[in-house]
Structures are given as C-alpha cells and as structure tokens.
C-alpha cells in the first residue's frame, strides 16, 4: 500500500503505517483484521461512529430521490438543515460549503464585504489557532508551520495571543473588521477559551464595530456537550452572575454589564461532524448581517446538496433522539477525571489533562524527561500515539506534547473504560 501511495498519491500527509478496510461503531478494522478502538473519529468527524445504520439509510433513501441539483434551484433538505442550525444557535441564516476551510473562507469574505466601504478588511485570529489549508486559511492560522514555503501570505490577517483580552484590544487597527477564534483550540493543543475572553471579545467587537466569528469546525456539533462550544463554556458562569470572571483587567471590568446567556457571535463555521463523515461544511451568520452576501457574491457547486443535507439532518436527529449531547458531556467528564488521575499517578509521564466534553488532550512531559522516548527524534506525542496503535487504540497528536482524544459522541461507557485502561498500560510501560 505504501508503494502504491508513493507512486501515485501526492505525499502531503504524514501517514501512519495502518491500512483500514472497514469500521463498526467505535471500532476500525485494518486489512489484517486487527481491531482498533477509534478515539479520534476521523479527527472529530465520525460523531456517530462508523457504519451507523441511520447514516447508511439516509444516504440510500436520499440518493434514490436526488443527489444533486445546482444552487440555481431550491431543495427541501438545504432549507430544513439551515433552519435546524439556526434553531440551535440563534436568529440567522446559513450558507453551505464542503469543508471547514471553505466555511471559514466564506466568513472571511463576509467580513470583507462588511468592512468594504470603510476600507476595513483585517481579521485578527489567535496564535496557535487552526483555520484550514487554503491560502486564506493558512494566513488565518496562527501557526508558522502551515505557512512555511507558501509565501507571500494572503494579506489581511494578524495573530493575537489566545485568551488575552487586553492584547486583542491593543491589536485593533483602523483596518480591523473582525476577530475569529476557536471556542476550544483543537490542532493547537486542546485549549478552551475562558468565559471572560468570550464575553470580553463580544463587548470589544460591539464597541469597535467588529464582527466576532467562532470557528466551530472541530469543537462544535455537541463535542463539548452543547451544540456550540461557547454555549458549554458560558454555562459555567450562568446563574452565578459573573463570579467566574476573575480578572481585574480594564476590559473585564466592562464585562460586568454583559450577560453570558445573551452571548452570540456574528458568524460560526462548521464542518467535520456536521455530516458524520459525509463531506459538508456550513457557516451561520447572525440576523443583522445574514443578507450581506447577496445573489452572485458567493457560491459553491456542491454546497448544500440534497444528499449532504439529508445526512446532516439525520445526524442531528440521532444525536437529539439518543441524547448524545448528554452522553458526550457525562462520559467526557469521566474521561477527563480519569486522565487527571493518570497525571497524578504518573507525573513523570503525564503533565496534565486538557479540554472539555469529548475534545480532550493528554499532555505529556517533555520528551527528554521520558527515557523510553528520549532516544527517538520523533516528538513525544507521536511516539505515544504509535504505542497506542500497537495496543489497538487510535488517538491524534496535537503538537509535540499532546495526545488528542475526539471520540464518537455515541462511545459506550465500557469502550471509554477500555480506552483508559489501554492508555494507562502504555503510560505504565513508559514509567
Ligand atoms: C478549527 C478548524 N478549522 C478549520 C479546519 C479545516 O477544516 P477542513 O479540513 O474541513 O478544511 C479544521 C481542520 O482540522 C479545524 O480544526
């Protein structure tokens, strides 16, 4: 298989030596028949696991009726999906695309349209963020490694430190038109935004007439236990006034007037879990700005096909019917407590547990401090993930130190238990 790929596939991905043939529920099977517990779910995509009968049925039934017509016409599934998304976020409208990068691209265009007549075009994004691999996506991404070799960068993006309100305020220039952040940074190492940061950015954007965008591509779609990450993050300070907001910074003082329950960004990008594995991306725009992209301003041939939208509607229906949001939250909390237990039990290997719900990270100590890993030139996280592969568990490295866990939302408690005991075995073997 390596040979076939070497000869025929552009080598832009670093691939593991694993060849999968099929999946069932939370498990994947390689061509030799070995079973793996999939705690990566296609990097936060397969939210209902593999070969879910409801997805198969939606694909079969819809494909018998209509797979594609151009967006020159109306189709029912697209309209219904837009309504379901707005119901879960707030009053606004959706545009449908095919990927996370394409969804973000649409939001960047929306921002440019919004600021165009005043000559404002600049979008601030966070250091360590990830927003996709298109030219605008890598310009927006706050990580040098994705930009290298592709200069000159698309103009109009600058990076600010994450979770630092005062830095955001200071970075705003007369050309700034929007701020985009992930509610939980995924690729950057599983770092949630603080409630204070979210509320502060909202107040700051209102004050400076900027659009506030949330990239929910990885952390959205119930992964945190709520449809979008800010709904989950701000829950913790609801009903407690703003006690959770402890900073004495100048900006945070102004937050005392803003309410967590009323928080809404102006735009949200989605993809990954939206189709449970079938490609679909989308962005939602809050009401006052929802008609900025008028006829002829933005389009995508495959955006919002009846097939993709029928599958996405089915995914939402299953999550709601089976209360998978609650399951992800409860099991995610259990999982995090277990990872914290491992950090306490094996401090020479594990630094800390990160994340919330089913977007979790196991942060390892520096490679040099783990004799069994120090000899290799590969990063600690990559070596750990490889050892987990040998033990039959799939996870995803984020940076050099963090092992990311993005399980399907319908992971069963006994599967979570199996995952933790394998992770503990691998840690033990290093300790
Ligand atoms: C937060 C975030 N935004 C955007 C993207 C890009 O999505 P896609 O690969 O579907 O273009 C990703 C992909 O990992 C992501 O994690």
Tab-separated table of C-alpha atoms and ligand atoms in Angstrom:
chain	number	residue	atom	x	y	z
A	1	UNK	CA	0.000	0.000	0.000
A	2	UNK	CA	2.920	2.306	0.814
A	3	UNK	CA	4.339	1.583	-2.621
A	4	UNK	CA	1.013	2.312	-4.336
A	5	UNK	CA	0.735	5.620	-2.478
A	6	UNK	CA	4.389	6.513	-3.019
A	7	UNK	CA	3.943	6.130	-6.746
A	8	UNK	CA	0.517	7.698	-7.156
A	9	UNK	CA	-0.572	9.922	-4.279
A	10	UNK	CA	0.889	13.357	-3.563
A	11	UNK	CA	2.807	12.918	-0.322
A	12	UNK	CA	1.328	15.924	1.509
A	13	UNK	CA	0.227	13.834	4.516
A	14	UNK	CA	2.415	12.143	7.106
A	15	UNK	CA	0.582	8.819	7.308
A	16	UNK	CA	0.803	6.078	9.931
A	17	UNK	CA	1.517	2.537	8.762
A	18	UNK	CA	-2.113	1.492	9.090
A	19	UNK	CA	-4.459	0.432	6.295
A	20	UNK	CA	-8.107	0.317	7.270
A	21	UNK	CA	-10.736	-1.683	5.468
A	22	UNK	CA	-13.913	-1.139	7.470
A	23	UNK	CA	-15.432	0.116	10.675
A	24	UNK	CA	-18.276	-0.728	13.025
A	25	UNK	CA	-19.464	1.595	15.779
A	26	UNK	CA	-16.439	2.848	17.754
A	27	UNK	CA	-14.073	0.325	16.140
A	28	UNK	CA	-11.994	0.277	12.963
A	29	UNK	CA	-10.506	-2.859	11.392
A	30	UNK	CA	-7.291	-2.970	9.406
A	31	UNK	CA	-6.732	-5.181	6.357
A	32	UNK	CA	-5.158	-7.879	8.546
A	33	UNK	CA	-8.314	-7.960	10.679
A	34	UNK	CA	-6.832	-6.216	13.735
A	35	UNK	CA	-9.408	-4.202	15.701
A	36	UNK	CA	-8.763	-0.642	16.917
A	37	UNK	CA	-10.855	1.442	19.322
A	38	UNK	CA	-11.241	4.717	17.427
A	39	UNK	CA	-10.857	7.598	19.888
A	40	UNK	CA	-10.023	10.003	17.041
A	41	UNK	CA	-13.202	9.540	14.964
A	42	UNK	CA	-11.620	10.810	11.740
A	43	UNK	CA	-10.378	13.920	13.623
A	44	UNK	CA	-13.755	14.827	15.131
A	45	UNK	CA	-15.775	13.790	12.082
A	46	UNK	CA	-17.446	10.410	12.679
A	47	UNK	CA	-19.664	11.630	15.522
A	48	UNK	CA	-21.931	8.572	15.278
A	49	UNK	CA	-19.016	6.165	14.888
A	50	UNK	CA	-18.590	4.001	11.797
A	51	UNK	CA	-21.231	2.343	9.583
A	52	UNK	CA	-24.118	3.851	11.551
A	53	UNK	CA	-27.330	2.410	10.060
A	54	UNK	CA	-29.146	5.776	10.206
A	55	UNK	CA	-26.464	7.401	8.038
A	56	UNK	CA	-26.491	4.499	5.596
A	57	UNK	CA	-30.281	4.703	5.388
A	58	UNK	CA	-30.249	8.496	4.817
A	59	UNK	CA	-27.629	8.086	2.072
A	60	UNK	CA	-29.550	5.297	0.352
A	61	UNK	CA	-33.002	6.868	0.612
A	62	UNK	CA	-31.935	10.358	-0.474
A	63	UNK	CA	-29.716	9.070	-3.290
A	64	UNK	CA	-32.711	7.245	-4.743
A	65	UNK	CA	-34.530	10.583	-4.961
A	66	UNK	CA	-31.992	13.310	-5.716
A	67	UNK	CA	-28.240	13.593	-5.115
A	68	UNK	CA	-27.533	16.980	-6.618
A	69	UNK	CA	-29.117	19.928	-8.332
A	70	UNK	CA	-27.467	23.284	-8.747
A	71	UNK	CA	-27.990	26.060	-6.225
A	72	UNK	CA	-29.876	27.766	-9.049
A	73	UNK	CA	-32.853	25.925	-7.552
A	74	UNK	CA	-34.431	25.259	-4.161
A	75	UNK	CA	-34.293	21.886	-2.417
A	76	UNK	CA	-36.033	20.989	0.814
A	77	UNK	CA	-33.167	19.360	2.779
A	78	UNK	CA	-30.963	22.503	2.497
A	79	UNK	CA	-33.711	24.791	3.791
A	80	UNK	CA	-34.570	22.393	6.605
A	81	UNK	CA	-30.920	21.989	7.657
A	82	UNK	CA	-30.407	25.765	7.745
A	83	UNK	CA	-33.473	26.074	9.997
A	84	UNK	CA	-32.202	23.295	12.314
A	85	UNK	CA	-28.816	25.003	12.657
A	86	UNK	CA	-30.361	28.423	13.348
A	87	UNK	CA	-32.663	26.799	15.922
A	88	UNK	CA	-29.565	25.603	17.791
A	89	UNK	CA	-27.541	28.830	17.543
A	90	UNK	CA	-29.843	31.832	17.173
A	91	UNK	CA	-31.667	34.037	14.673
A	92	UNK	CA	-29.636	33.991	11.475
A	93	UNK	CA	-29.055	32.250	8.162
A	94	UNK	CA	-26.687	29.595	6.759
A	95	UNK	CA	-24.534	29.094	3.697
A	96	UNK	CA	-23.465	25.554	2.805
A	97	UNK	CA	-19.993	24.510	1.681
A	98	UNK	CA	-17.970	21.279	1.652
A	99	UNK	CA	-15.240	21.651	4.259
A	100	UNK	CA	-14.081	23.659	7.232
A	101	UNK	CA	-11.609	25.701	5.198
A	102	UNK	CA	-14.332	26.600	2.719
A	103	UNK	CA	-16.729	27.557	5.519
A	104	UNK	CA	-14.086	29.863	7.035
A	105	UNK	CA	-13.331	31.313	3.617
A	106	UNK	CA	-16.982	32.355	3.395
A	107	UNK	CA	-16.754	34.117	6.751
A	108	UNK	CA	-13.599	35.943	5.615
A	109	UNK	CA	-15.474	37.144	2.535
A	110	UNK	CA	-18.411	38.219	4.700
A	111	UNK	CA	-16.032	40.300	6.841
A	112	UNK	CA	-14.501	41.936	3.780
A	113	UNK	CA	-17.967	42.782	2.435
A	114	UNK	CA	-18.946	44.193	5.836
A	115	UNK	CA	-15.928	46.495	6.028
A	116	UNK	CA	-15.526	47.214	2.333
A	117	UNK	CA	-16.972	50.712	2.082
A	118	UNK	CA	-14.898	51.894	5.064
A	119	UNK	CA	-11.714	50.285	3.763
A	120	UNK	CA	-11.633	47.810	6.651
A	121	UNK	CA	-10.506	44.259	5.815
A	122	UNK	CA	-8.182	42.968	8.518
A	123	UNK	CA	-9.143	39.906	10.565
A	124	UNK	CA	-7.477	39.128	13.896
A	125	UNK	CA	-7.048	35.446	14.739
A	126	UNK	CA	-5.350	33.717	17.659
A	127	UNK	CA	-1.833	32.392	17.967
A	128	UNK	CA	-1.882	28.584	17.872
A	129	UNK	CA	-5.215	28.628	16.032
A	130	UNK	CA	-6.042	26.450	13.032
A	131	UNK	CA	-8.469	27.569	10.330
A	132	UNK	CA	-7.725	25.395	7.278
A	133	UNK	CA	-5.255	24.859	4.468
A	134	UNK	CA	-6.450	27.193	1.706
A	135	UNK	CA	-4.322	30.302	1.105
A	136	UNK	CA	-6.623	32.415	3.280
A	137	UNK	CA	-6.882	29.530	5.767
A	138	UNK	CA	-3.117	29.342	6.303
A	139	UNK	CA	-2.914	33.135	6.522
A	140	UNK	CA	-5.605	32.997	9.223
A	141	UNK	CA	-3.967	30.086	11.067
A	142	UNK	CA	-1.732	31.211	13.914
A	143	UNK	CA	0.963	28.563	13.377
A	144	UNK	CA	4.099	29.176	11.289
A	145	UNK	CA	4.448	25.544	10.252
A	146	UNK	CA	1.404	25.720	7.912
A	147	UNK	CA	2.609	28.938	6.228
A	148	UNK	CA	6.212	27.994	5.532
A	149	UNK	CA	7.021	27.755	1.829
A	150	UNK	CA	3.744	29.276	0.686
A	151	UNK	CA	4.615	32.958	0.988
A	152	UNK	CA	3.609	35.629	0.191
A	153	UNK	CA	0.772	35.327	2.681
A	154	UNK	CA	-2.725	36.419	1.736
A	155	UNK	CA	-2.965	39.906	3.238
A	156	UNK	CA	-5.403	40.905	5.939
A	157	UNK	CA	-4.667	38.583	8.862
A	158	UNK	CA	-2.806	39.220	12.136
A	159	UNK	CA	-2.461	36.988	15.172
A	160	UNK	CA	-3.120	37.812	18.808
A	161	UNK	CA	-2.373	35.742	21.939
A	162	UNK	CA	-5.325	33.480	22.808
A	163	UNK	CA	-7.329	34.213	25.983
A	164	UNK	CA	-5.756	37.673	26.313
A	165	UNK	CA	-8.362	40.418	26.058
A	166	UNK	CA	-6.062	43.342	26.558
A	167	UNK	CA	-3.831	42.112	23.736
A	168	UNK	CA	-6.907	41.897	21.478
A	169	UNK	CA	-7.858	45.479	22.304
A	170	UNK	CA	-4.338	46.727	21.646
A	171	UNK	CA	-4.082	44.881	18.313
A	172	UNK	CA	-7.126	46.553	16.747
A	173	UNK	CA	-6.156	48.939	13.942
A	174	UNK	CA	-8.307	51.271	11.800
A	175	UNK	CA	-8.320	48.468	9.175
A	176	UNK	CA	-9.605	45.756	11.533
A	177	UNK	CA	-13.020	44.379	10.673
A	178	UNK	CA	-13.362	41.062	12.522
A	179	UNK	CA	-11.937	38.699	15.136
A	180	UNK	CA	-12.076	34.919	14.672
A	181	UNK	CA	-11.328	32.341	17.370
A	182	UNK	CA	-11.966	28.674	18.088
A	183	UNK	CA	-14.037	28.090	21.238
A	184	UNK	CA	-11.628	25.255	22.005
A	185	UNK	CA	-8.379	25.323	20.064
A	186	UNK	CA	-8.056	21.824	18.612
A	187	UNK	CA	-4.956	21.473	16.450
A	188	UNK	CA	-3.206	23.996	18.696
A	189	UNK	CA	-3.365	21.630	21.672
A	190	UNK	CA	-6.914	21.466	23.140
A	191	UNK	CA	-7.202	24.847	24.866
A	192	UNK	CA	-10.680	26.160	25.731
A	193	UNK	CA	-11.446	29.887	25.657
A	194	UNK	CA	-12.253	31.297	29.072
A	195	UNK	CA	-15.759	32.700	29.713
A	196	UNK	CA	-14.145	36.047	30.373
A	197	UNK	CA	-12.418	36.019	26.997
A	198	UNK	CA	-15.623	35.177	25.117
A	199	UNK	CA	-17.688	37.852	26.843
A	200	UNK	CA	-14.858	40.333	26.589
A	201	UNK	CA	-14.417	39.784	22.860
A	202	UNK	CA	-18.157	40.255	22.343
A	203	UNK	CA	-18.095	43.564	24.221
A	204	UNK	CA	-14.935	44.656	22.409
A	205	UNK	CA	-16.344	43.788	18.969
A	206	UNK	CA	-19.558	45.691	19.743
A	207	UNK	CA	-17.588	48.711	20.905
A	208	UNK	CA	-15.267	48.741	17.858
A	209	UNK	CA	-17.907	47.641	15.302
A	210	UNK	CA	-16.102	44.393	14.522
A	211	UNK	CA	-17.634	41.060	13.605
A	212	UNK	CA	-16.956	38.232	16.048
A	213	UNK	CA	-16.511	34.836	14.381
A	214	UNK	CA	-16.244	31.430	16.057
A	215	UNK	CA	-14.600	28.570	14.197
A	216	UNK	CA	-16.671	25.621	15.387
A	217	UNK	CA	-15.302	23.191	12.801
A	218	UNK	CA	-13.612	20.913	15.344
A	219	UNK	CA	-15.101	21.860	18.724
A	220	UNK	CA	-18.715	22.313	17.538
A	221	UNK	CA	-21.565	19.896	16.918
A	222	UNK	CA	-22.107	18.762	20.522
A	223	UNK	CA	-18.469	17.749	21.073
A	224	UNK	CA	-18.346	19.859	24.243
A	225	UNK	CA	-21.774	18.629	25.364
A	226	UNK	CA	-23.631	21.559	23.765
A	227	UNK	CA	-24.197	22.312	20.080
A	228	UNK	CA	-21.527	25.018	20.039
A	229	UNK	CA	-18.587	25.387	22.387
A	230	UNK	CA	-19.448	28.837	23.783
A	231	UNK	CA	-22.840	27.518	24.945
A	232	UNK	CA	-20.970	24.996	27.094
A	233	UNK	CA	-18.182	27.319	28.229
A	234	UNK	CA	-20.561	30.071	29.311
A	235	UNK	CA	-22.836	27.637	31.152
A	236	UNK	CA	-20.342	27.607	33.971
A	237	UNK	CA	-20.891	31.267	34.775
A	238	UNK	CA	-24.640	31.356	34.143
A	239	UNK	CA	-26.735	31.904	37.237
A	240	UNK	CA	-23.652	32.903	39.195
A	241	UNK	CA	-23.607	36.415	37.816
A	242	UNK	CA	-20.118	36.983	36.609
A	243	UNK	CA	-18.351	35.460	39.597
A	244	UNK	CA	-16.445	33.196	37.219
A	245	UNK	CA	-14.838	36.242	35.726
A	246	UNK	CA	-11.966	36.993	37.989
A	247	UNK	CA	-9.537	39.133	36.012
A	248	UNK	CA	-9.114	42.709	37.073
A	249	UNK	CA	-8.137	43.838	33.584
A	250	UNK	CA	-9.553	47.027	32.134
A	251	UNK	CA	-11.593	45.158	29.541
A	252	UNK	CA	-13.012	42.679	32.023
A	253	UNK	CA	-14.488	45.481	34.103
A	254	UNK	CA	-16.778	46.292	31.207
A	255	UNK	CA	-17.970	42.691	31.099
A	256	UNK	CA	-19.932	43.106	34.259
A	257	UNK	CA	-22.652	44.638	32.099
A	258	UNK	CA	-22.768	41.808	29.544
A	259	UNK	CA	-24.713	38.610	30.104
A	260	UNK	CA	-23.421	35.122	29.301
A	261	UNK	CA	-26.919	33.984	28.344
A	262	UNK	CA	-27.136	36.590	25.613
A	263	UNK	CA	-23.748	35.852	24.063
A	264	UNK	CA	-23.878	35.262	20.314
A	265	UNK	CA	-21.075	35.545	17.812
A	266	UNK	CA	-21.805	37.130	14.419
A	267	UNK	CA	-20.641	34.154	12.391
A	268	UNK	CA	-19.926	30.480	13.065
A	269	UNK	CA	-18.178	27.984	10.795
A	270	UNK	CA	-18.970	24.277	10.878
A	271	UNK	CA	-17.883	21.099	9.056
A	272	UNK	CA	-16.368	17.811	10.335
A	273	UNK	CA	-19.148	16.213	12.472
A	274	UNK	CA	-21.926	18.049	10.609
A	275	UNK	CA	-22.239	15.165	8.129
A	276	UNK	CA	-20.948	12.427	10.452
A	277	UNK	CA	-18.346	11.533	7.793
A	278	UNK	CA	-20.149	12.681	4.670
A	279	UNK	CA	-18.488	15.922	3.463
A	280	UNK	CA	-20.404	19.088	4.297
A	281	UNK	CA	-19.413	22.468	5.707
A	282	UNK	CA	-21.515	25.466	6.626
A	283	UNK	CA	-21.418	28.895	8.125
A	284	UNK	CA	-24.154	30.621	10.087
A	285	UNK	CA	-24.443	34.404	10.170
A	286	UNK	CA	-26.364	36.398	12.768
A	287	UNK	CA	-29.500	38.174	11.556
A	288	UNK	CA	-28.304	41.745	11.014
A	289	UNK	CA	-25.503	40.526	8.729
A	290	UNK	CA	-27.183	37.493	7.174
A	291	UNK	CA	-28.066	39.231	3.900
A	292	UNK	CA	-24.661	40.860	3.317
A	293	UNK	CA	-23.724	38.156	0.835
A	294	UNK	CA	-26.404	38.836	-1.775
A	295	UNK	CA	-27.097	36.999	-5.066
A	296	UNK	CA	-23.930	36.444	-7.090
A	297	UNK	CA	-21.478	37.244	-4.279
A	298	UNK	CA	-20.678	33.731	-3.057
A	299	UNK	CA	-21.269	30.205	-4.321
A	300	UNK	CA	-20.121	26.578	-4.254
A	301	UNK	CA	-21.186	23.957	-6.802
A	302	UNK	CA	-21.506	21.160	-4.254
A	303	UNK	CA	-22.548	23.351	-1.318
A	304	UNK	CA	-25.656	22.015	0.419
A	305	UNK	CA	-26.589	19.177	-1.928
A	306	UNK	CA	-29.792	17.366	-1.004
A	307	UNK	CA	-27.685	14.277	-0.228
A	308	UNK	CA	-25.271	16.031	2.167
A	309	UNK	CA	-28.099	17.932	3.865
A	310	UNK	CA	-30.270	14.822	4.259
A	311	UNK	CA	-27.380	13.070	6.004
A	312	UNK	CA	-26.660	16.096	8.241
A	313	UNK	CA	-30.353	16.275	9.196
A	314	UNK	CA	-30.278	12.574	10.096
A	315	UNK	CA	-27.133	13.052	12.231
A	316	UNK	CA	-28.865	15.845	14.182
A	317	UNK	CA	-31.975	13.692	14.593
A	318	UNK	CA	-29.997	10.764	16.015
A	319	UNK	CA	-27.989	12.986	18.394
A	320	UNK	CA	-31.198	14.535	19.690
A	321	UNK	CA	-33.176	11.300	19.912
A	322	UNK	CA	-30.424	9.411	21.710
A	323	UNK	CA	-29.403	12.385	23.901
A	324	UNK	CA	-25.822	12.002	22.724
A	325	UNK	CA	-25.043	15.560	23.852
A	326	UNK	CA	-25.578	14.473	27.458
A	327	UNK	CA	-23.702	11.242	26.894
A	328	UNK	CA	-20.683	13.092	25.461
A	329	UNK	CA	-20.746	15.518	28.357
A	330	UNK	CA	-21.038	12.877	31.102
A	331	UNK	CA	-18.602	10.415	29.597
A	332	UNK	CA	-16.283	13.288	28.663
A	333	UNK	CA	-16.231	14.430	32.294
A	334	UNK	CA	-15.478	10.882	33.414
A	335	UNK	CA	-12.759	10.581	30.797
A	336	UNK	CA	-11.145	13.836	31.892
A	337	UNK	CA	-11.205	12.790	35.544
A	338	UNK	CA	-9.507	9.546	34.546
A	339	UNK	CA	-6.848	11.433	32.569
A	340	UNK	CA	-6.345	13.684	35.603
A	341	UNK	CA	-5.955	10.572	37.757
A	342	UNK	CA	-3.255	9.324	35.387
A	343	UNK	CA	-1.491	12.708	35.567
A	344	UNK	CA	-1.418	12.405	39.373
A	345	UNK	CA	-0.371	8.736	39.348
A	346	UNK	CA	2.332	9.121	36.670
A	347	UNK	CA	3.659	12.705	36.960
A	348	UNK	CA	6.939	11.573	35.356
A	349	UNK	CA	4.995	10.870	32.106
A	350	UNK	CA	1.804	12.969	32.117
A	351	UNK	CA	1.783	16.696	32.790
A	352	UNK	CA	-1.960	17.332	32.772
A	353	UNK	CA	-5.366	16.590	31.223
A	354	UNK	CA	-6.842	19.218	28.910
A	355	UNK	CA	-10.180	20.071	27.281
A	356	UNK	CA	-13.849	19.506	27.964
A	357	UNK	CA	-16.569	17.100	26.833
A	358	UNK	CA	-15.242	14.912	24.046
A	359	UNK	CA	-12.419	17.201	22.937
A	360	UNK	CA	-9.685	16.120	25.303
A	361	UNK	CA	-5.922	16.113	25.487
A	362	UNK	CA	-3.333	14.190	27.456
A	363	UNK	CA	-0.328	16.474	27.823
A	364	UNK	CA	2.926	14.578	28.168
A	365	UNK	CA	6.014	15.883	29.953
A	366	UNK	CA	8.999	16.891	27.798
A	367	UNK	CA	10.445	14.032	25.772
A	368	UNK	CA	13.892	14.396	27.377
A	369	UNK	CA	12.340	13.520	30.758
A	370	UNK	CA	10.924	10.200	29.489
A	371	UNK	CA	13.935	7.894	28.962
A	372	UNK	CA	11.962	5.450	26.793
A	373	UNK	CA	11.041	8.245	24.346
A	374	UNK	CA	14.134	10.442	24.581
A	375	UNK	CA	16.242	8.355	22.186
A	376	UNK	CA	13.989	8.810	19.150
A	377	UNK	CA	13.952	12.035	17.129
A	378	UNK	CA	10.144	11.769	16.853
A	379	UNK	CA	8.033	14.041	19.114
A	380	UNK	CA	6.747	12.502	22.347
A	381	UNK	CA	3.088	12.734	21.283
A	382	UNK	CA	3.775	10.901	18.012
A	383	UNK	CA	5.667	8.113	19.770
A	384	UNK	CA	2.884	7.763	22.335
A	385	UNK	CA	0.220	7.605	19.594
A	386	UNK	CA	2.278	4.897	17.822
A	387	UNK	CA	2.437	2.851	21.018
A	388	UNK	CA	-1.322	3.191	21.387
A	389	UNK	CA	-1.712	1.905	17.822
A	390	UNK	CA	0.229	-1.208	18.742
A	391	UNK	CA	-2.121	-1.625	21.708
A	392	UNK	CA	-5.196	-1.188	19.471
A	393	UNK	CA	-6.323	2.398	20.221
A	394	UNK	CA	-6.418	5.348	17.805
A	395	UNK	CA	-5.739	8.887	19.037
A	396	UNK	CA	-4.339	12.000	17.335
A	397	UNK	CA	-1.236	14.007	18.176
A	398	UNK	CA	-1.620	17.793	18.570
A	399	UNK	CA	1.793	19.449	18.521
A	400	UNK	CA	4.751	17.679	20.107
A	401	UNK	CA	3.387	17.015	23.628
A	402	UNK	CA	-0.357	16.496	23.385
A	403	UNK	CA	-2.292	13.336	22.562
A	404	UNK	CA	-5.779	14.313	21.434
A	405	UNK	CA	-8.956	12.330	22.065
A	406	UNK	CA	-12.016	13.119	19.927
A	407	UNK	CA	-14.229	10.039	20.378
A	408	UNK	CA	-17.549	9.479	18.629
A	409	UNK	CA	-20.393	11.075	20.614
A	410	UNK	CA	-22.022	7.638	20.984
A	411	UNK	CA	-18.966	5.987	22.560
A	412	UNK	CA	-20.186	3.450	25.108
A	413	UNK	CA	-19.074	3.577	28.767
A	414	UNK	CA	-17.331	0.196	28.500
A	415	UNK	CA	-15.458	1.431	25.413
A	416	UNK	CA	-14.354	4.518	27.340
A	417	UNK	CA	-13.161	2.182	30.103
A	418	UNK	CA	-11.265	0.064	27.567
A	419	UNK	CA	-9.638	3.229	26.153
A	420	UNK	CA	-8.480	4.419	29.561
A	421	UNK	CA	-7.041	1.065	30.575
A	422	UNK	CA	-5.040	0.814	27.329
A	423	UNK	CA	-3.797	4.401	27.774
A	424	UNK	CA	-2.803	3.548	31.357
A	425	UNK	CA	-0.956	0.418	30.195
A	426	UNK	CA	1.056	2.452	27.680
A	427	UNK	CA	1.871	5.084	30.318
A	428	UNK	CA	2.884	2.319	32.742
A	429	UNK	CA	5.196	0.808	30.123
A	430	UNK	CA	6.989	4.172	29.890
A	431	UNK	CA	7.122	4.895	33.618
B	1	LIG	C1	-10.790	24.555	13.880
B	1	LIG	C2	-10.643	24.104	12.461
B	1	LIG	N1	-10.983	24.941	11.475
B	1	LIG	C3	-10.887	24.578	10.189
B	1	LIG	C4	-10.410	23.343	9.819
B	1	LIG	C5	-10.291	22.987	8.383
B	1	LIG	O1	-11.290	22.065	8.048
B	1	LIG	P1	-11.161	21.210	6.704
B	1	LIG	O2	-10.018	20.286	6.864
B	1	LIG	O3	-12.504	20.514	6.603
B	1	LIG	O4	-10.949	22.188	5.600
B	1	LIG	C6	-10.037	22.439	10.822
B	1	LIG	C7	-9.495	21.105	10.465
B	1	LIG	O5	-8.880	20.438	11.243
B	1	LIG	C8	-10.162	22.824	12.174
B	1	LIG	O6	-9.806	22.000	13.163
